[in-house]
PDB file of C-alpha atoms and ligand atoms in Angstrom:
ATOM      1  CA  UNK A 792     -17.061   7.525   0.887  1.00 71.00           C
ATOM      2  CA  UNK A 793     -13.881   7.202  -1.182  1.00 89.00           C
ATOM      3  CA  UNK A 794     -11.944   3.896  -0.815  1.00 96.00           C
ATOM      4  CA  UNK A 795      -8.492   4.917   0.643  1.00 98.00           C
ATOM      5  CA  UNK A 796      -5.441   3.036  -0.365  1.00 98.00           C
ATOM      6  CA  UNK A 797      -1.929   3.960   1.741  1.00 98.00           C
ATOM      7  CA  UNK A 798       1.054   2.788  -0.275  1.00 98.00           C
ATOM      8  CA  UNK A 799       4.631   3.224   0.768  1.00 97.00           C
ATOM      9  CA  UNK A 800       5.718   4.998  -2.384  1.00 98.00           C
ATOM     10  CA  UNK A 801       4.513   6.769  -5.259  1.00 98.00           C
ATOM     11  CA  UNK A 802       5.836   4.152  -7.417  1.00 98.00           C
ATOM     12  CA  UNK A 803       3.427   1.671  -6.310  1.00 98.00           C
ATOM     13  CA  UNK A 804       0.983   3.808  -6.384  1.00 98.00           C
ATOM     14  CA  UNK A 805       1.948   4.349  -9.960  1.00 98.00           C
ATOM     15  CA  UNK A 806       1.606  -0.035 -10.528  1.00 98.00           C
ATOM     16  CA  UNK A 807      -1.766  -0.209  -9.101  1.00 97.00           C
ATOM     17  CA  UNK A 808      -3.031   2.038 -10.988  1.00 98.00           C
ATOM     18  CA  UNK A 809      -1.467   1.390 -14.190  1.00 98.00           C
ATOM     19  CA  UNK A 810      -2.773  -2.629 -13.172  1.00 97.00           C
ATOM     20  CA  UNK A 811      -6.434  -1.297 -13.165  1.00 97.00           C
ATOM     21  CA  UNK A 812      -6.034   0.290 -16.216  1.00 98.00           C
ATOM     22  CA  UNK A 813      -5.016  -2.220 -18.178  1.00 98.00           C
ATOM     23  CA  UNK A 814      -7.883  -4.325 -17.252  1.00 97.00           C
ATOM     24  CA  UNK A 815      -9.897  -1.926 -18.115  1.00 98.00           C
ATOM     25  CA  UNK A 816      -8.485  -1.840 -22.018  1.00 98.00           C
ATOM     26  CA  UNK A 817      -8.553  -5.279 -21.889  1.00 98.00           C
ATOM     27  CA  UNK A 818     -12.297  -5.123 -20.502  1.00 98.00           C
ATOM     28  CA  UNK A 819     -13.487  -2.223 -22.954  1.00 98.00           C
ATOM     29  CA  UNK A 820     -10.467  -1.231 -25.782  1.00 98.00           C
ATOM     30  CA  UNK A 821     -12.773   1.872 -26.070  1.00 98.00           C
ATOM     31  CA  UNK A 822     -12.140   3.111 -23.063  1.00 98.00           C
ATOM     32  CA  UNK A 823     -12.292   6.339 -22.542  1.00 98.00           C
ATOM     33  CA  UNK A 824      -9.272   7.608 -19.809  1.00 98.00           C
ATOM     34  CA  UNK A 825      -9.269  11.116 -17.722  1.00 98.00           C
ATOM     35  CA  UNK A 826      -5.692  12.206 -17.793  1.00 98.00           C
ATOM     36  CA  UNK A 827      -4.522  14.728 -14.968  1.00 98.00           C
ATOM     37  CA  UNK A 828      -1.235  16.638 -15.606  1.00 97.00           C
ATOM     38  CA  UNK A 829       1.207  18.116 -12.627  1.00 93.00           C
ATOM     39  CA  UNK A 830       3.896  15.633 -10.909  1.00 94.00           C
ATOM     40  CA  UNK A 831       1.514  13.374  -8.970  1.00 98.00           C
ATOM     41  CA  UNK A 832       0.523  11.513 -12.019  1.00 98.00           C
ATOM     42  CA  UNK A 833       3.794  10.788 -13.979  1.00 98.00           C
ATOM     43  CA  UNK A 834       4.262   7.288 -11.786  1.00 98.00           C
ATOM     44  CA  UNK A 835       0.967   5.831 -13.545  1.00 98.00           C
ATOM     45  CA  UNK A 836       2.281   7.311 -16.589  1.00 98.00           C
ATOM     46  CA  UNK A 837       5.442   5.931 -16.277  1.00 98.00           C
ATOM     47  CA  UNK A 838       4.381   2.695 -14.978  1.00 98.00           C
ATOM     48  CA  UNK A 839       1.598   2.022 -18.299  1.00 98.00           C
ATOM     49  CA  UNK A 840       4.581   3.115 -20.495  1.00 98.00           C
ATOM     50  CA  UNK A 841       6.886   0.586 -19.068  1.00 98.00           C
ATOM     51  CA  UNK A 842       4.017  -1.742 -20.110  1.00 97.00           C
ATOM     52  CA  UNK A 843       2.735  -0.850 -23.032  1.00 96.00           C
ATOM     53  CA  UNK A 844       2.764  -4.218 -24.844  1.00 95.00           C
ATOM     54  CA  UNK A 845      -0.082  -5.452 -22.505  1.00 95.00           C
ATOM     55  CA  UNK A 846      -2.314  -3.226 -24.137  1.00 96.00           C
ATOM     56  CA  UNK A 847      -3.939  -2.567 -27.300  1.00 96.00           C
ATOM     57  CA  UNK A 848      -4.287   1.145 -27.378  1.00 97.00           C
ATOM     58  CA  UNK A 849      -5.433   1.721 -30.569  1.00 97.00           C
ATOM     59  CA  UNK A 850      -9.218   2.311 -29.597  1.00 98.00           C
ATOM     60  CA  UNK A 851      -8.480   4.044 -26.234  1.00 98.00           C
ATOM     61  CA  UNK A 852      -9.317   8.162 -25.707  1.00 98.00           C
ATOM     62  CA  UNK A 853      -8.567  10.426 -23.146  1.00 98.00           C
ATOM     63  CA  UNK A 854      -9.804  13.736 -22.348  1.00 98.00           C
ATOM     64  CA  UNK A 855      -7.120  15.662 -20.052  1.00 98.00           C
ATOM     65  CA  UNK A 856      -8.893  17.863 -17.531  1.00 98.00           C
ATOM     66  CA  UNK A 857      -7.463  21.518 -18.014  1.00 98.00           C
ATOM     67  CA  UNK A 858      -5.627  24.136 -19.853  1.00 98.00           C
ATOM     68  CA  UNK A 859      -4.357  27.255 -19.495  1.00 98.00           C
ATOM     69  CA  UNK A 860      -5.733  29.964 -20.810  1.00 98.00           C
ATOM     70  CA  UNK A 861      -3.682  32.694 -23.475  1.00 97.00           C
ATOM     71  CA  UNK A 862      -0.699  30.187 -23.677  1.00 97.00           C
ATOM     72  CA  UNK A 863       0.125  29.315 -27.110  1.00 96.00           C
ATOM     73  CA  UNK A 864      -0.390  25.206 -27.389  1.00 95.00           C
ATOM     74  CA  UNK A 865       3.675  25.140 -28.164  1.00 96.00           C
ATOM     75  CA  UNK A 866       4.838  26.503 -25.342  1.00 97.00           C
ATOM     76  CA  UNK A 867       6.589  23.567 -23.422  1.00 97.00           C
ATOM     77  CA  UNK A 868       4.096  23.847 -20.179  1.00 96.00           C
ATOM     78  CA  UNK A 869       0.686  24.126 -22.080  1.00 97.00           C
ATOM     79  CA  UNK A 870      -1.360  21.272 -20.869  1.00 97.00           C
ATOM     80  CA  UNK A 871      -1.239  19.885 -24.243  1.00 98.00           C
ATOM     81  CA  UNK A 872       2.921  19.998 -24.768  1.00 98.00           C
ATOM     82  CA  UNK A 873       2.707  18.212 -21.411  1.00 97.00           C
ATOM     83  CA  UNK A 874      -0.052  15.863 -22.172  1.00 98.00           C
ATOM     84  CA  UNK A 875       1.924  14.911 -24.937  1.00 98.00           C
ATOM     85  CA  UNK A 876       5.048  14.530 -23.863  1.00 97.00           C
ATOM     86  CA  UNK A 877       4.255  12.636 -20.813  1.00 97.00           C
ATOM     87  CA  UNK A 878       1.360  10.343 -22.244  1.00 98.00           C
ATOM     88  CA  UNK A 879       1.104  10.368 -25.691  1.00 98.00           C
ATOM     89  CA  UNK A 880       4.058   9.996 -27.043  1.00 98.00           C
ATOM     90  CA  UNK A 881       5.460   7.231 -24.294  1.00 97.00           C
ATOM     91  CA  UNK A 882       1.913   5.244 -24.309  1.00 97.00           C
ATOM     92  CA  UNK A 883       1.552   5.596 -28.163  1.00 96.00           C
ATOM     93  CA  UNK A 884      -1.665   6.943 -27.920  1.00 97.00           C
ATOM     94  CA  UNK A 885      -3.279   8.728 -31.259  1.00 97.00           C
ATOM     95  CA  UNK A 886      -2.691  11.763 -31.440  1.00 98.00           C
ATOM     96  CA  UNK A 887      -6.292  12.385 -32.944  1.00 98.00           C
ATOM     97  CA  UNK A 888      -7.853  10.312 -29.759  1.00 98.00           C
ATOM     98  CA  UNK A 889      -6.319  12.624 -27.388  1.00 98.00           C
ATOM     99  CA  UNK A 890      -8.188  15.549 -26.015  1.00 98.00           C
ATOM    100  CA  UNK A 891      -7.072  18.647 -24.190  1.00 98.00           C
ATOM    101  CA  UNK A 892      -9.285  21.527 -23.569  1.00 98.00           C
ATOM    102  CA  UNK A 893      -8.954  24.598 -26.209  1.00 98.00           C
ATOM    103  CA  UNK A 894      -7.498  27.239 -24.075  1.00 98.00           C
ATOM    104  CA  UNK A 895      -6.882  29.797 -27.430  1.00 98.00           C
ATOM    105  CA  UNK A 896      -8.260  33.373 -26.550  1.00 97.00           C
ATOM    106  CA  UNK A 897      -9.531  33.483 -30.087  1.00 97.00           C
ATOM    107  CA  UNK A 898     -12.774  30.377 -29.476  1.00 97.00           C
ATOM    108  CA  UNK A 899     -12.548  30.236 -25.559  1.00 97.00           C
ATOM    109  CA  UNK A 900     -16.542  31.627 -25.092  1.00 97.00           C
ATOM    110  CA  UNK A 901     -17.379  28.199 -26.607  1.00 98.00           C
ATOM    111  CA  UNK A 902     -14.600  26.381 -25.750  1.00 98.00           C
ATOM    112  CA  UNK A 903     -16.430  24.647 -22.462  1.00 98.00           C
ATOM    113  CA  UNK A 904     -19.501  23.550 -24.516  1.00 98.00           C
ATOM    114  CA  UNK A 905     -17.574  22.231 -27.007  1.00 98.00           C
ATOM    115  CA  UNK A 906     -15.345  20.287 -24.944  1.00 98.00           C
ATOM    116  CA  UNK A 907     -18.326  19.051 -22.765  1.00 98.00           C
ATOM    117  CA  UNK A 908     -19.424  18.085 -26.190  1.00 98.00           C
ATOM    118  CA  UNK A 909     -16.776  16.220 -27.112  1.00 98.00           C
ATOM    119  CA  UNK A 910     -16.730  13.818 -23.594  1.00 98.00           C
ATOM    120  CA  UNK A 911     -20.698  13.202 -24.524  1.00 98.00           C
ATOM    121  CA  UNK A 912     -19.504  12.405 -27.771  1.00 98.00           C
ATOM    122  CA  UNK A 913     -16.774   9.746 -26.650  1.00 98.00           C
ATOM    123  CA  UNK A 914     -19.202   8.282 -24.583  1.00 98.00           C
ATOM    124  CA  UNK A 915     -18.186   9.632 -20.741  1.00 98.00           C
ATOM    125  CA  UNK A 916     -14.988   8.916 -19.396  1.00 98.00           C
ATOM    126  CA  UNK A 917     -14.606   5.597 -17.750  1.00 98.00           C
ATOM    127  CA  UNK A 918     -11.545   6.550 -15.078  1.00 98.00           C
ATOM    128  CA  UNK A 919     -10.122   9.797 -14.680  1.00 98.00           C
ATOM    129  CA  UNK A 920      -7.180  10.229 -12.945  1.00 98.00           C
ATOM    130  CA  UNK A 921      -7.327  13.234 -10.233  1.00 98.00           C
ATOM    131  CA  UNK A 922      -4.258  15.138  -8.537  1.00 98.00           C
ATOM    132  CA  UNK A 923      -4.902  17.707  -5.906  1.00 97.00           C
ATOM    133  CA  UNK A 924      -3.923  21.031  -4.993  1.00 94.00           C
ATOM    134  CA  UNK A 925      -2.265  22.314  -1.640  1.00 93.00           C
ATOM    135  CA  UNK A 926      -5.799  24.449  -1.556  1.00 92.00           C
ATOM    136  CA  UNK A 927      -7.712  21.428  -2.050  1.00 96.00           C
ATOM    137  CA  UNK A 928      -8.929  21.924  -5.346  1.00 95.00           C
ATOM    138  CA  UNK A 929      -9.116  19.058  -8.440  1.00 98.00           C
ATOM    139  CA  UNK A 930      -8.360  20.108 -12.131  1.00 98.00           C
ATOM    140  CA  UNK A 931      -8.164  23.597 -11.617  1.00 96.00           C
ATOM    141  CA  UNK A 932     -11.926  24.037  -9.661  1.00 97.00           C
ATOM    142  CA  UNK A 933     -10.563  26.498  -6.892  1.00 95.00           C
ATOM    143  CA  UNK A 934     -12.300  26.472  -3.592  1.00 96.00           C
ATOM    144  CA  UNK A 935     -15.833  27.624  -3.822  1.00 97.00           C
ATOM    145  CA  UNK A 936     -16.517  26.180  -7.481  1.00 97.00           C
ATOM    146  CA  UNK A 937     -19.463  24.291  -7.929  1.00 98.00           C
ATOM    147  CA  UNK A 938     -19.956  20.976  -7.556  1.00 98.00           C
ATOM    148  CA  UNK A 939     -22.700  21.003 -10.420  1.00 98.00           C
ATOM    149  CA  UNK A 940     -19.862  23.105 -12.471  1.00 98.00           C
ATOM    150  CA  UNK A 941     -19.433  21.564 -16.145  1.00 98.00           C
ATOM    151  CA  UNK A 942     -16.292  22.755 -18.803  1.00 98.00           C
ATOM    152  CA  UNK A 943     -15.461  26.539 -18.396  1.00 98.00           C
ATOM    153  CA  UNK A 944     -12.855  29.554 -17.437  1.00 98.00           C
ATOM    154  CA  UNK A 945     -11.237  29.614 -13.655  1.00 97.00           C
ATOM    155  CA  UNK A 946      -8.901  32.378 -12.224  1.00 97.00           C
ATOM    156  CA  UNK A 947      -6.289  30.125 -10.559  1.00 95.00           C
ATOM    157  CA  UNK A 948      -5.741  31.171  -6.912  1.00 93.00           C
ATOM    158  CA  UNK A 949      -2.642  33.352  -5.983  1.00 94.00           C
ATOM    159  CA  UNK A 950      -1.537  29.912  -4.281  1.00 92.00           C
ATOM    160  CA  UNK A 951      -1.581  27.643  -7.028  1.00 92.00           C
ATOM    161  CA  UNK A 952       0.018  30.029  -9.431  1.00 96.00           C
ATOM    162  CA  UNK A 953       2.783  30.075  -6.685  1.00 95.00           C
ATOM    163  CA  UNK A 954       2.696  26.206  -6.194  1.00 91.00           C
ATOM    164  CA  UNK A 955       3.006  26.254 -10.314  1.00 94.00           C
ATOM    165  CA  UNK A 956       5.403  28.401 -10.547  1.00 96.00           C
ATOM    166  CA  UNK A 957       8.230  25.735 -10.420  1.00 94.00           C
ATOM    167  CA  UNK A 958       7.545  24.864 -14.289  1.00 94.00           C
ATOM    168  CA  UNK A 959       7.576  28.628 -15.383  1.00 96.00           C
ATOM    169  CA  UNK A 960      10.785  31.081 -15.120  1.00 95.00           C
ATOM    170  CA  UNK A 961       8.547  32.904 -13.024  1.00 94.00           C
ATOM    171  CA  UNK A 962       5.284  33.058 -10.844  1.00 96.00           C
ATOM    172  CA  UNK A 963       4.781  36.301 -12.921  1.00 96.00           C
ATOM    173  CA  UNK A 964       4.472  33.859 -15.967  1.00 96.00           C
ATOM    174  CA  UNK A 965       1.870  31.493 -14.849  1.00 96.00           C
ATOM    175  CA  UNK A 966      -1.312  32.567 -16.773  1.00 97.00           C
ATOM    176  CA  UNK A 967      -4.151  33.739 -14.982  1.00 97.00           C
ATOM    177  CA  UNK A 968      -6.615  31.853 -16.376  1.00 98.00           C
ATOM    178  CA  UNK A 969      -7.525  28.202 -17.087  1.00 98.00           C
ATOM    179  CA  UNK A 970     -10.034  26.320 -18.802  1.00 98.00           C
ATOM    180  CA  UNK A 971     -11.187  23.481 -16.457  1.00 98.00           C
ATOM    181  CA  UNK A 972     -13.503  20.373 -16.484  1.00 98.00           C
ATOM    182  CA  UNK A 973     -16.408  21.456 -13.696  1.00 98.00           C
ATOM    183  CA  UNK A 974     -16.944  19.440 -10.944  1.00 98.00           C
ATOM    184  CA  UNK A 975     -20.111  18.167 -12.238  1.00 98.00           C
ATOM    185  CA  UNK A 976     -18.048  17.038 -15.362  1.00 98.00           C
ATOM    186  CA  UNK A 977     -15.929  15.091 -13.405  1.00 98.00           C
ATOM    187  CA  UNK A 978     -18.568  13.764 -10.758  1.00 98.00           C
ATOM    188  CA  UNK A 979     -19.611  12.414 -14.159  1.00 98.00           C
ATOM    189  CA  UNK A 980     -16.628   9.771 -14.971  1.00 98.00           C
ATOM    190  CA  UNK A 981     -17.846   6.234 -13.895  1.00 98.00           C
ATOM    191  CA  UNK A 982     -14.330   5.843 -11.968  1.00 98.00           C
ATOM    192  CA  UNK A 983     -12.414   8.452  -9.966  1.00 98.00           C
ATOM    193  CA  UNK A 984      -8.831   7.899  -8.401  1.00 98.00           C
ATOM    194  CA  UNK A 985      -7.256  10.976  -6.839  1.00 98.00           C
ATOM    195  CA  UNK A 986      -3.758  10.091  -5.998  1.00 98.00           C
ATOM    196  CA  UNK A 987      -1.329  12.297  -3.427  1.00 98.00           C
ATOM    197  CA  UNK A 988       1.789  12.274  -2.320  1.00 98.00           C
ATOM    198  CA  UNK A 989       3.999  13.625   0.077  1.00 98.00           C
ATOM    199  CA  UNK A 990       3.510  15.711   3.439  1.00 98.00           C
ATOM    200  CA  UNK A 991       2.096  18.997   1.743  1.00 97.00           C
ATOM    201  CA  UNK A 992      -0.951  17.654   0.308  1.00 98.00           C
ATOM    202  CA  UNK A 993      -1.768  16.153   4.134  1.00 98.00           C
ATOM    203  CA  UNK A 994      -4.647  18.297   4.747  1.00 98.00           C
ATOM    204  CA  UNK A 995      -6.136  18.525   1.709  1.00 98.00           C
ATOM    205  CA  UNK A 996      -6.683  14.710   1.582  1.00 98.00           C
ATOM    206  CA  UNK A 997      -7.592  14.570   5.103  1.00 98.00           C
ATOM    207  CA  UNK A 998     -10.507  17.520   3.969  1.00 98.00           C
ATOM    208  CA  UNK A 999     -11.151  15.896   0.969  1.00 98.00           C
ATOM    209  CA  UNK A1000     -12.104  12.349   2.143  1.00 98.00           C
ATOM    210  CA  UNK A1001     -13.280  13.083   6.099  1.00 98.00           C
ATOM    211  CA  UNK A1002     -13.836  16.661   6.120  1.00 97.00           C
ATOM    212  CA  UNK A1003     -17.205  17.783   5.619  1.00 98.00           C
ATOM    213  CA  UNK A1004     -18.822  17.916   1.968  1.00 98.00           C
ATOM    214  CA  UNK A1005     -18.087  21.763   0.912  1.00 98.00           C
ATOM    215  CA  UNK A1006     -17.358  23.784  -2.168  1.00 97.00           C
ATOM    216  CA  UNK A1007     -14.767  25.694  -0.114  1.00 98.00           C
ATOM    217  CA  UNK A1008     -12.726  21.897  -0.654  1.00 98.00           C
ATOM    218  CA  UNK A1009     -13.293  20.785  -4.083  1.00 98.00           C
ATOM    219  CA  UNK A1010     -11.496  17.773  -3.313  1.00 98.00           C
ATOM    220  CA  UNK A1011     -14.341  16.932  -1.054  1.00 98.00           C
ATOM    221  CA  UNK A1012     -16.893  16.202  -3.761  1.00 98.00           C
ATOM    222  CA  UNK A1013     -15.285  13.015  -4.037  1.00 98.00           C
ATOM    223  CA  UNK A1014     -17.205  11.645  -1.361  1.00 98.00           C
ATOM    224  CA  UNK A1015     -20.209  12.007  -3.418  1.00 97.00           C
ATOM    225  CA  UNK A1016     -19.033  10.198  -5.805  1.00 98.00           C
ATOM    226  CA  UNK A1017     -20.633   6.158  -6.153  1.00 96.00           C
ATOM    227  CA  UNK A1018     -16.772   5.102  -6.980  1.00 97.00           C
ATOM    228  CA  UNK A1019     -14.283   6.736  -5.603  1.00 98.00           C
ATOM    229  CA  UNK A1020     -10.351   5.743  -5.158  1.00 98.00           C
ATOM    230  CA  UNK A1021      -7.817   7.654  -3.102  1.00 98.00           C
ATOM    231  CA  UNK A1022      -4.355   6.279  -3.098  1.00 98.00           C
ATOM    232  CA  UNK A1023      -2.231   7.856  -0.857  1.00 98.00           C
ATOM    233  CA  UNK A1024       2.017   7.425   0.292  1.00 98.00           C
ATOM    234  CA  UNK A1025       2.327   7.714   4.403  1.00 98.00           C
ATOM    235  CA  UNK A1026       3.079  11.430   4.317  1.00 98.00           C
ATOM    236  CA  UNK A1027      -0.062  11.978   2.091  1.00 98.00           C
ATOM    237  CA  UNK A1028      -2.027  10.028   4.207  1.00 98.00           C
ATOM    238  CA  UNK A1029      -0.968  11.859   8.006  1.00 98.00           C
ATOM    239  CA  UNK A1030      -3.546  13.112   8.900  1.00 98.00           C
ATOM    240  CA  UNK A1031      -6.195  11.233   8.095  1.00 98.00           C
ATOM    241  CA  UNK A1032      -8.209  10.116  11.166  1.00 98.00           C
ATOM    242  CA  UNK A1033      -9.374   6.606  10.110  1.00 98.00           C
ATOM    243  CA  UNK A1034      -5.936   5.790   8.821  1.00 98.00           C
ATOM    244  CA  UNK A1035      -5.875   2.650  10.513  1.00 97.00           C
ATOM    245  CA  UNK A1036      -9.009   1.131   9.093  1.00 97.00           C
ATOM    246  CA  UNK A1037      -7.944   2.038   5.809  1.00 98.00           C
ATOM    247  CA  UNK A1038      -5.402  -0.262   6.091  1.00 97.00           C
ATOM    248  CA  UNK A1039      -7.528  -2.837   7.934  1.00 97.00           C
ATOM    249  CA  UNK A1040      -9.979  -2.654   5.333  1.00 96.00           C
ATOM    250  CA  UNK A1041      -7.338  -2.796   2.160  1.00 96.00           C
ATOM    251  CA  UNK A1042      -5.262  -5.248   3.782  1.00 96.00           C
ATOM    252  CA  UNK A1043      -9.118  -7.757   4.081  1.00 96.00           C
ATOM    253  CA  UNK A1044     -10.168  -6.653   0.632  1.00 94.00           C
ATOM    254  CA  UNK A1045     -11.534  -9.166  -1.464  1.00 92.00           C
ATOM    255  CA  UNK A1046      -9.298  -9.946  -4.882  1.00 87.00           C
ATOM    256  CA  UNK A1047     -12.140  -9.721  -6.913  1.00 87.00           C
ATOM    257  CA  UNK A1048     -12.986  -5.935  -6.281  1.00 85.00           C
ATOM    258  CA  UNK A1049     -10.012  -4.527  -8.149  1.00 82.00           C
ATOM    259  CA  UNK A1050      -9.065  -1.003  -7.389  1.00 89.00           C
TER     260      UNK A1050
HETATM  261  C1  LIG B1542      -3.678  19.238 -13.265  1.00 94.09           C
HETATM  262  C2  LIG B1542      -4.706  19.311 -12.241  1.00 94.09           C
HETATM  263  C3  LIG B1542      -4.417  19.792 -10.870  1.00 94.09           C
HETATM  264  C4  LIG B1542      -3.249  19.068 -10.234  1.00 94.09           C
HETATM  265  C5  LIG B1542      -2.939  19.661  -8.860  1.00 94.09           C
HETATM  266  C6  LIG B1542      -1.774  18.985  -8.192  1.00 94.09           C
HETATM  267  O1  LIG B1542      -4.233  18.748 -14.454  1.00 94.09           O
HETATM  268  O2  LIG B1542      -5.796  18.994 -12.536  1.00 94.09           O
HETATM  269  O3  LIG B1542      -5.549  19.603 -10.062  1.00 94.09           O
HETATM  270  O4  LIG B1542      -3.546  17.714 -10.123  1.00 94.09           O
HETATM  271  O5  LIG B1542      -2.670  21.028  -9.011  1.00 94.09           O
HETATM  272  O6  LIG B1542      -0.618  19.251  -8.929  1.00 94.09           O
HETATM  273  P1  LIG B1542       0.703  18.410  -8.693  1.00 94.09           P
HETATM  274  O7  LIG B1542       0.398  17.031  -9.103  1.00 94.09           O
HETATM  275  O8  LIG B1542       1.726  19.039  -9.603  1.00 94.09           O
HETATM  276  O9  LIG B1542       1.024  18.538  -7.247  1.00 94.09           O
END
């Protein structure tokens, strides 16, 4: 099962990750990162950007894990204006290294394949960074995806286009569509940690890393996973069961393992 970390604040959250991925870069300046948009992730963000001069970025790609679909590219909440403006352009990352999936009507029967493609290409992604939805699901697989589901078109659930809606005018403008990394493609990354914070993501975690294994909780698949990280504040983590050996088992973890 996934290791669970509960932190007191998103902010440290935020540190500890941003601490295991600079030692990655420093272990592998390839590396190849998973970037998640939404709110949960802008602590590690935040946190890398604050130390940017510990890394050499120059080699580093990341692959971010959705799209929407039929919104042009400029518009200031396409994955890649927020990919950009969150990550890029604070981290320094290249441009040309940065990878977001091609949600344009025009190519989008190909655009999975291509994208799937593209990961191969880069070698697999070494950590990707997961959020989760109120509904449980991770990128944009809604409940009931497959867990063997690769690159390709979702129809976001009435909930998360109403949980989105705080970044459009409107729910009416959240697209319909998205263009998501499957499940399999992210089962794929050699390092997943899901972060959540906050008393409305509660029982998704506590489905995701104790419920049983099910497509109806995308989340879930993370327990299939050989290296698996949740990191979790209090409210996140209130109804988790085994809370209490999480932090037994965190609080006796060797300093050698890392995250
Ligand atoms: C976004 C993504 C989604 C979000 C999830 C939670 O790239 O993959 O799974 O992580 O919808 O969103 P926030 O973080 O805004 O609560």
């Amino acid at each position: 099962m996934a290791e669970v970390i509960i932190v007191p604040s998103a902010d440290e959250a935020g540190a500890l990750v941003a601490d295991e991925i600079i030692a990655l870069i420093a272990a592998k300046p390839s590396a190849v990162l998973g970037l998640a948009t939404g709110s949960t992730p802008l602590p590690v963000y935040r946190a890398l950007a604050s130390r940017r001069d510990e890394m050499d970025l120059s080699s580093v790609s990341a692959f971010a894990l959705d799209e929407y679909v039929g919104l042009p590219v400029t518009h200031a909440e396409s994955y890649r204006s927020v990919i950009t403006r969150e990550v890029v352009e604070p981290l320094g990352l290249k441009p040309s290294r940065v990878h977001v999936p091609n949600g344009a009507l025009e190519t989008i029967e190909h655009a999975g394949e291509d994208y799937e493609a593209a990961i191969e290409e880069a070698g697999g992604i070494d950590l990707q960074i997961l959020g989760i939805g109120t509904d449980g699901h991770i990128g944009f697989n809604e409940p009931g995806s497959s867990f063997a589901s690769r690159t390709r078109v979702k129809t976001l659930t009435a909930q998360t286009r109403r949980d989105n809606a705080r970044f459009f005018a409107s729910e009416d403008e959240v697209p319909m569509h998205c263009i998501t990394q499957g499940l399999g493609t992210i089962q794929s990354a050699r390092h997943l940690v899901l972060l959540a914070f906050g008393s409305g993501k509660a029982r998704a975690v506590a489905g995701a890393v104790e419920g049983p294994v099910t497509a109806s909780l995308p989340g879930s698949a993370l327990q299939l996973h050989r290296r698996a990280t949740v990191i979790v504040d209090e409210e996140a983590a209130a109804e988790l069961a085994n809370a209490d050996y999480y932090r037994h088992a965190y609080a006796n973890k060797p300093s050698w393992q890392g995250l």
